[in-house]
Amino acid sequence: MKLPIYLYGHPVLRKECEEVEEGYPGLKELVADMYETMAASEGVGLAAPQIGKNIRLVVIDADVLGDDFPECAGRRLTLINPEIDILDGEKISRSEGCLSVPGLSENVSRVEHIRLNWLDEDFVEHEEEMSGFLSRIVQHELDHLDGQLYIDHISPIRKQLIRSKLRNIAEGRTRCDYPTKYAPKK
Ligand code: NI
């Protein structure tokens, strides 16, 4: 089932998420719905707060980027309670977008190498070192679990330049090709 994507300005995107306990009701259906929602909106990653749930759950399907970024080829990951270690301090700047911030993309500086620990949907533990764009997607999605968005990382000048676009999204004046949920009216 396709789920609406919560947009910038909605408080659910700004909350710290809770760990997922084994036996979480309806988890497999929720994961399947998140993959379906992500595919329908042509995203490569989706975090649970973006569909209105403040739990530490992320889905990633980066295969479509495999031609440009070989580390992304065939990568489909369900991340439960993921934990990240930064492996080096070198930062690279690249363009990012987010399904919760439609119509915008901005350069974001992120570290290249990470080590990730997570549970899959069967609660099996995994650990892997990641780099390149896959590492970037993971960092972007994990930010969502701590109530952060990629636009929090851009310079004050860039933020100023996109301020009116952000306000339009937050106030429900944007068009989107996928089902969305706006912030409640103040
Ligand atoms: Ni995002």
PDB file of C-alpha atoms and ligand atoms in Angstrom:
ATOM      1  CA  MET A   1       0.000   0.000   0.000  1.00  0.00           C
ATOM      2  CA  LYS A   2       1.328   3.403  -0.979  1.00  0.00           C
ATOM      3  CA  LEU A   3       1.605   5.807   1.945  1.00  0.00           C
ATOM      4  CA  PRO A   4       1.527   9.613   1.849  1.00  0.00           C
ATOM      5  CA  ILE A   5       4.882  11.312   2.395  1.00  0.00           C
ATOM      6  CA  TYR A   6       5.001  13.902   5.157  1.00  0.00           C
ATOM      7  CA  LEU A   7       6.425  17.189   3.971  1.00  0.00           C
ATOM      8  CA  TYR A   8       8.796  19.790   5.362  1.00  0.00           C
ATOM      9  CA  GLY A   9       7.154  21.738   8.154  1.00  0.00           C
ATOM     10  CA  HIS A  10       5.393  18.709   9.625  1.00  0.00           C
ATOM     11  CA  PRO A  11       6.464  18.193  13.257  1.00  0.00           C
ATOM     12  CA  VAL A  12       6.822  14.410  12.777  1.00  0.00           C
ATOM     13  CA  LEU A  13       9.985  15.095  10.741  1.00  0.00           C
ATOM     14  CA  ARG A  14      11.609  16.888  13.661  1.00  0.00           C
ATOM     15  CA  LYS A  15      11.286  14.282  16.397  1.00  0.00           C
ATOM     16  CA  GLU A  16      13.934  11.926  17.725  1.00  0.00           C
ATOM     17  CA  CYS A  17      12.822   8.405  16.750  1.00  0.00           C
ATOM     18  CA  GLU A  18      12.411   5.415  19.051  1.00  0.00           C
ATOM     19  CA  GLU A  19      14.209   2.096  18.651  1.00  0.00           C
ATOM     20  CA  VAL A  20      12.180  -0.683  17.031  1.00  0.00           C
ATOM     21  CA  GLU A  21      11.559  -3.651  19.334  1.00  0.00           C
ATOM     22  CA  GLU A  22      11.460  -7.178  17.996  1.00  0.00           C
ATOM     23  CA  GLY A  23       7.787  -8.090  17.543  1.00  0.00           C
ATOM     24  CA  TYR A  24       6.794  -4.564  16.522  1.00  0.00           C
ATOM     25  CA  PRO A  25       3.247  -5.059  15.248  1.00  0.00           C
ATOM     26  CA  GLY A  26       2.898  -5.114  11.463  1.00  0.00           C
ATOM     27  CA  LEU A  27       6.586  -4.473  10.827  1.00  0.00           C
ATOM     28  CA  LYS A  28       6.879  -6.582   7.658  1.00  0.00           C
ATOM     29  CA  GLU A  29       3.818  -4.933   6.099  1.00  0.00           C
ATOM     30  CA  LEU A  30       5.156  -1.523   7.063  1.00  0.00           C
ATOM     31  CA  VAL A  31       8.534  -2.284   5.445  1.00  0.00           C
ATOM     32  CA  ALA A  32       6.797  -3.540   2.269  1.00  0.00           C
ATOM     33  CA  ASP A  33       4.636  -0.387   2.190  1.00  0.00           C
ATOM     34  CA  MET A  34       7.723   1.789   2.568  1.00  0.00           C
ATOM     35  CA  TYR A  35       9.451   0.086  -0.384  1.00  0.00           C
ATOM     36  CA  GLU A  36       6.296   0.527  -2.467  1.00  0.00           C
ATOM     37  CA  THR A  37       5.995   4.200  -1.443  1.00  0.00           C
ATOM     38  CA  MET A  38       9.673   4.870  -2.179  1.00  0.00           C
ATOM     39  CA  ALA A  39       9.485   3.235  -5.612  1.00  0.00           C
ATOM     40  CA  ALA A  40       6.297   5.100  -6.551  1.00  0.00           C
ATOM     41  CA  SER A  41       7.890   8.437  -5.679  1.00  0.00           C
ATOM     42  CA  GLU A  42      11.209   7.534  -7.353  1.00  0.00           C
ATOM     43  CA  GLY A  43      13.212   7.890  -4.162  1.00  0.00           C
ATOM     44  CA  VAL A  44      16.355   5.938  -3.282  1.00  0.00           C
ATOM     45  CA  GLY A  45      15.791   6.100   0.457  1.00  0.00           C
ATOM     46  CA  LEU A  46      12.884   6.575   2.840  1.00  0.00           C
ATOM     47  CA  ALA A  47      12.917   6.933   6.616  1.00  0.00           C
ATOM     48  CA  ALA A  48       9.945   6.074   8.835  1.00  0.00           C
ATOM     49  CA  PRO A  49       9.265   9.669   9.994  1.00  0.00           C
ATOM     50  CA  GLN A  50       8.636  10.532   6.339  1.00  0.00           C
ATOM     51  CA  ILE A  51       5.559   8.303   6.455  1.00  0.00           C
ATOM     52  CA  GLY A  52       4.581   9.619   9.864  1.00  0.00           C
ATOM     53  CA  LYS A  53       6.152   7.047  12.196  1.00  0.00           C
ATOM     54  CA  ASN A  54       8.816   8.083  14.704  1.00  0.00           C
ATOM     55  CA  ILE A  55      10.686   4.777  14.746  1.00  0.00           C
ATOM     56  CA  ARG A  56      14.281   3.924  13.765  1.00  0.00           C
ATOM     57  CA  LEU A  57      13.520   2.276  10.428  1.00  0.00           C
ATOM     58  CA  VAL A  58      14.889   3.117   6.966  1.00  0.00           C
ATOM     59  CA  VAL A  59      14.559   1.514   3.539  1.00  0.00           C
ATOM     60  CA  ILE A  60      17.059   2.106   0.744  1.00  0.00           C
ATOM     61  CA  ASP A  61      17.014   0.985  -2.892  1.00  0.00           C
ATOM     62  CA  ALA A  62      19.961   2.604  -4.612  1.00  0.00           C
ATOM     63  CA  ASP A  63      20.238   0.280  -7.617  1.00  0.00           C
ATOM     64  CA  VAL A  64      19.037   2.958 -10.054  1.00  0.00           C
ATOM     65  CA  LEU A  65      22.212   4.959  -9.273  1.00  0.00           C
ATOM     66  CA  GLY A  66      24.470   1.997 -10.064  1.00  0.00           C
ATOM     67  CA  ASP A  67      25.658   3.306 -13.444  1.00  0.00           C
ATOM     68  CA  ASP A  68      27.037   6.511 -11.918  1.00  0.00           C
ATOM     69  CA  PHE A  69      27.955   5.082  -8.510  1.00  0.00           C
ATOM     70  CA  PRO A  70      28.970   1.395  -8.676  1.00  0.00           C
ATOM     71  CA  GLU A  71      28.752   1.094  -4.869  1.00  0.00           C
ATOM     72  CA  CYS A  72      24.977   1.582  -5.257  1.00  0.00           C
ATOM     73  CA  ALA A  73      24.389  -1.219  -7.807  1.00  0.00           C
ATOM     74  CA  GLY A  74      21.999  -3.839  -6.493  1.00  0.00           C
ATOM     75  CA  ARG A  75      21.871  -2.306  -3.015  1.00  0.00           C
ATOM     76  CA  ARG A  76      18.530  -2.744  -1.317  1.00  0.00           C
ATOM     77  CA  LEU A  77      18.702  -2.374   2.450  1.00  0.00           C
ATOM     78  CA  THR A  78      16.221  -2.435   5.301  1.00  0.00           C
ATOM     79  CA  LEU A  79      17.858  -0.722   8.276  1.00  0.00           C
ATOM     80  CA  ILE A  80      16.416  -1.196  11.747  1.00  0.00           C
ATOM     81  CA  ASN A  81      18.050   0.645  14.672  1.00  0.00           C
ATOM     82  CA  PRO A  82      21.086   1.545  12.534  1.00  0.00           C
ATOM     83  CA  GLU A  83      24.231   2.912  14.167  1.00  0.00           C
ATOM     84  CA  ILE A  84      26.896   4.766  12.281  1.00  0.00           C
ATOM     85  CA  ASP A  85      30.623   5.249  12.876  1.00  0.00           C
ATOM     86  CA  ILE A  86      32.457   7.898  10.895  1.00  0.00           C
ATOM     87  CA  LEU A  87      35.647   6.322   9.523  1.00  0.00           C
ATOM     88  CA  ASP A  88      37.364   9.394   8.179  1.00  0.00           C
ATOM     89  CA  GLY A  89      36.931  13.112   8.390  1.00  0.00           C
ATOM     90  CA  GLU A  90      37.295  14.010   4.728  1.00  0.00           C
ATOM     91  CA  LYS A  91      34.114  15.625   3.497  1.00  0.00           C
ATOM     92  CA  ILE A  92      32.792  15.672  -0.044  1.00  0.00           C
ATOM     93  CA  SER A  93      30.082  17.996  -1.308  1.00  0.00           C
ATOM     94  CA  ARG A  94      27.363  16.663  -3.603  1.00  0.00           C
ATOM     95  CA  SER A  95      23.811  17.499  -4.540  1.00  0.00           C
ATOM     96  CA  GLU A  96      21.011  15.910  -2.490  1.00  0.00           C
ATOM     97  CA  GLY A  97      17.263  16.024  -2.509  1.00  0.00           C
ATOM     98  CA  CYS A  98      14.572  14.632  -0.243  1.00  0.00           C
ATOM     99  CA  LEU A  99      11.027  13.391  -0.868  1.00  0.00           C
ATOM    100  CA  SER A 100       9.904  15.477   2.120  1.00  0.00           C
ATOM    101  CA  VAL A 101      11.345  18.636   0.552  1.00  0.00           C
ATOM    102  CA  PRO A 102       9.999  18.382  -3.017  1.00  0.00           C
ATOM    103  CA  GLY A 103      11.390  20.434  -5.877  1.00  0.00           C
ATOM    104  CA  LEU A 104      14.683  21.334  -4.206  1.00  0.00           C
ATOM    105  CA  SER A 105      18.231  20.024  -4.286  1.00  0.00           C
ATOM    106  CA  GLU A 106      21.270  21.456  -2.559  1.00  0.00           C
ATOM    107  CA  ASN A 107      24.916  20.573  -2.125  1.00  0.00           C
ATOM    108  CA  VAL A 108      25.683  18.916   1.180  1.00  0.00           C
ATOM    109  CA  SER A 109      29.118  18.083   2.616  1.00  0.00           C
ATOM    110  CA  ARG A 110      29.366  14.609   4.097  1.00  0.00           C
ATOM    111  CA  VAL A 111      32.146  12.235   5.081  1.00  0.00           C
ATOM    112  CA  GLU A 112      33.075   9.596   2.525  1.00  0.00           C
ATOM    113  CA  HIS A 113      33.563   6.476   4.677  1.00  0.00           C
ATOM    114  CA  ILE A 114      31.348   5.043   7.379  1.00  0.00           C
ATOM    115  CA  ARG A 115      30.854   1.804   9.247  1.00  0.00           C
ATOM    116  CA  LEU A 116      27.210   0.850   9.709  1.00  0.00           C
ATOM    117  CA  ASN A 117      25.631  -1.611  12.139  1.00  0.00           C
ATOM    118  CA  TRP A 118      21.971  -2.494  11.749  1.00  0.00           C
ATOM    119  CA  LEU A 119      19.277  -5.131  12.047  1.00  0.00           C
ATOM    120  CA  ASP A 120      17.393  -6.329   8.991  1.00  0.00           C
ATOM    121  CA  GLU A 121      13.654  -7.023   9.000  1.00  0.00           C
ATOM    122  CA  ASP A 122      14.288 -10.481  10.499  1.00  0.00           C
ATOM    123  CA  PHE A 123      16.319  -8.792  13.270  1.00  0.00           C
ATOM    124  CA  VAL A 124      19.550 -10.314  11.993  1.00  0.00           C
ATOM    125  CA  GLU A 125      22.595  -8.130  12.770  1.00  0.00           C
ATOM    126  CA  HIS A 126      24.777  -6.708  10.000  1.00  0.00           C
ATOM    127  CA  GLU A 127      27.947  -4.655   9.910  1.00  0.00           C
ATOM    128  CA  GLU A 128      29.489  -3.154   6.809  1.00  0.00           C
ATOM    129  CA  GLU A 129      31.869  -0.416   5.742  1.00  0.00           C
ATOM    130  CA  MET A 130      30.374   1.853   3.100  1.00  0.00           C
ATOM    131  CA  SER A 131      31.663   4.677   0.979  1.00  0.00           C
ATOM    132  CA  GLY A 132      30.686   6.966  -1.875  1.00  0.00           C
ATOM    133  CA  PHE A 133      27.075   7.715  -2.659  1.00  0.00           C
ATOM    134  CA  LEU A 134      25.767   4.734  -0.691  1.00  0.00           C
ATOM    135  CA  SER A 135      27.402   6.171   2.427  1.00  0.00           C
ATOM    136  CA  ARG A 136      25.791   9.531   1.602  1.00  0.00           C
ATOM    137  CA  ILE A 137      22.307   8.022   1.289  1.00  0.00           C
ATOM    138  CA  VAL A 138      22.742   6.237   4.618  1.00  0.00           C
ATOM    139  CA  GLN A 139      23.886   9.454   6.329  1.00  0.00           C
ATOM    140  CA  HIS A 140      20.935  11.373   4.851  1.00  0.00           C
ATOM    141  CA  GLU A 141      18.414   8.738   5.972  1.00  0.00           C
ATOM    142  CA  LEU A 142      19.898   8.365   9.460  1.00  0.00           C
ATOM    143  CA  ASP A 143      19.624  12.129   9.942  1.00  0.00           C
ATOM    144  CA  HIS A 144      15.843  11.701   9.529  1.00  0.00           C
ATOM    145  CA  LEU A 145      15.819   9.374  12.561  1.00  0.00           C
ATOM    146  CA  ASP A 146      17.249  12.188  14.680  1.00  0.00           C
ATOM    147  CA  GLY A 147      14.783  14.780  13.420  1.00  0.00           C
ATOM    148  CA  GLN A 148      17.271  16.299  10.974  1.00  0.00           C
ATOM    149  CA  LEU A 149      16.909  17.194   7.302  1.00  0.00           C
ATOM    150  CA  TYR A 150      19.640  17.717   4.718  1.00  0.00           C
ATOM    151  CA  ILE A 151      18.793  21.407   4.495  1.00  0.00           C
ATOM    152  CA  ASP A 152      19.986  21.725   8.113  1.00  0.00           C
ATOM    153  CA  HIS A 153      23.511  21.194   6.734  1.00  0.00           C
ATOM    154  CA  ILE A 154      23.517  23.909   4.068  1.00  0.00           C
ATOM    155  CA  SER A 155      25.021  27.370   4.494  1.00  0.00           C
ATOM    156  CA  PRO A 156      22.940  30.215   5.969  1.00  0.00           C
ATOM    157  CA  ILE A 157      23.169  32.015   2.613  1.00  0.00           C
ATOM    158  CA  ARG A 158      21.775  29.041   0.656  1.00  0.00           C
ATOM    159  CA  LYS A 159      19.093  28.597   3.309  1.00  0.00           C
ATOM    160  CA  GLN A 160      18.121  32.236   2.897  1.00  0.00           C
ATOM    161  CA  LEU A 161      17.886  31.773  -0.878  1.00  0.00           C
ATOM    162  CA  ILE A 162      15.445  28.855  -0.617  1.00  0.00           C
ATOM    163  CA  ARG A 163      13.483  30.298   2.299  1.00  0.00           C
ATOM    164  CA  SER A 164      10.375  31.184   0.309  1.00  0.00           C
ATOM    165  CA  LYS A 165      10.309  27.765  -1.380  1.00  0.00           C
ATOM    166  CA  LEU A 166      10.537  26.093   2.018  1.00  0.00           C
ATOM    167  CA  ARG A 167       7.744  28.303   3.319  1.00  0.00           C
ATOM    168  CA  ASN A 168       5.563  27.297   0.375  1.00  0.00           C
ATOM    169  CA  ILE A 169       6.084  23.625   1.184  1.00  0.00           C
ATOM    170  CA  ALA A 170       5.442  24.148   4.898  1.00  0.00           C
ATOM    171  CA  GLU A 171       2.252  26.094   4.175  1.00  0.00           C
ATOM    172  CA  GLY A 172       0.873  23.589   1.693  1.00  0.00           C
ATOM    173  CA  ARG A 173       1.523  25.482  -1.527  1.00  0.00           C
ATOM    174  CA  THR A 174       3.497  22.990  -3.585  1.00  0.00           C
ATOM    175  CA  ARG A 175       2.660  20.389  -6.183  1.00  0.00           C
ATOM    176  CA  CYS A 176       3.919  16.864  -6.033  1.00  0.00           C
ATOM    177  CA  ASP A 177       3.608  13.767  -8.240  1.00  0.00           C
ATOM    178  CA  TYR A 178       3.169  11.515  -5.211  1.00  0.00           C
ATOM    179  CA  PRO A 179       0.673  11.527  -2.327  1.00  0.00           C
ATOM    180  CA  THR A 180       1.774  13.868   0.461  1.00  0.00           C
ATOM    181  CA  LYS A 181       0.742  15.113   3.868  1.00  0.00           C
ATOM    182  CA  TYR A 182       1.243  18.736   4.775  1.00  0.00           C
ATOM    183  CA  ALA A 183       1.936  20.205   8.155  1.00  0.00           C
ATOM    184  CA  PRO A 184      -1.221  20.847  10.183  1.00  0.00           C
ATOM    185  CA  LYS A 185      -2.478  24.402   9.676  1.00  0.00           C
ATOM    186  CA  LYS A 186      -1.478  26.744  12.483  1.00  0.00           C
TER     187      LYS A 186
HETATM  188 NI    NI B   1      15.201  12.678   3.007  1.00  0.00          NI
END
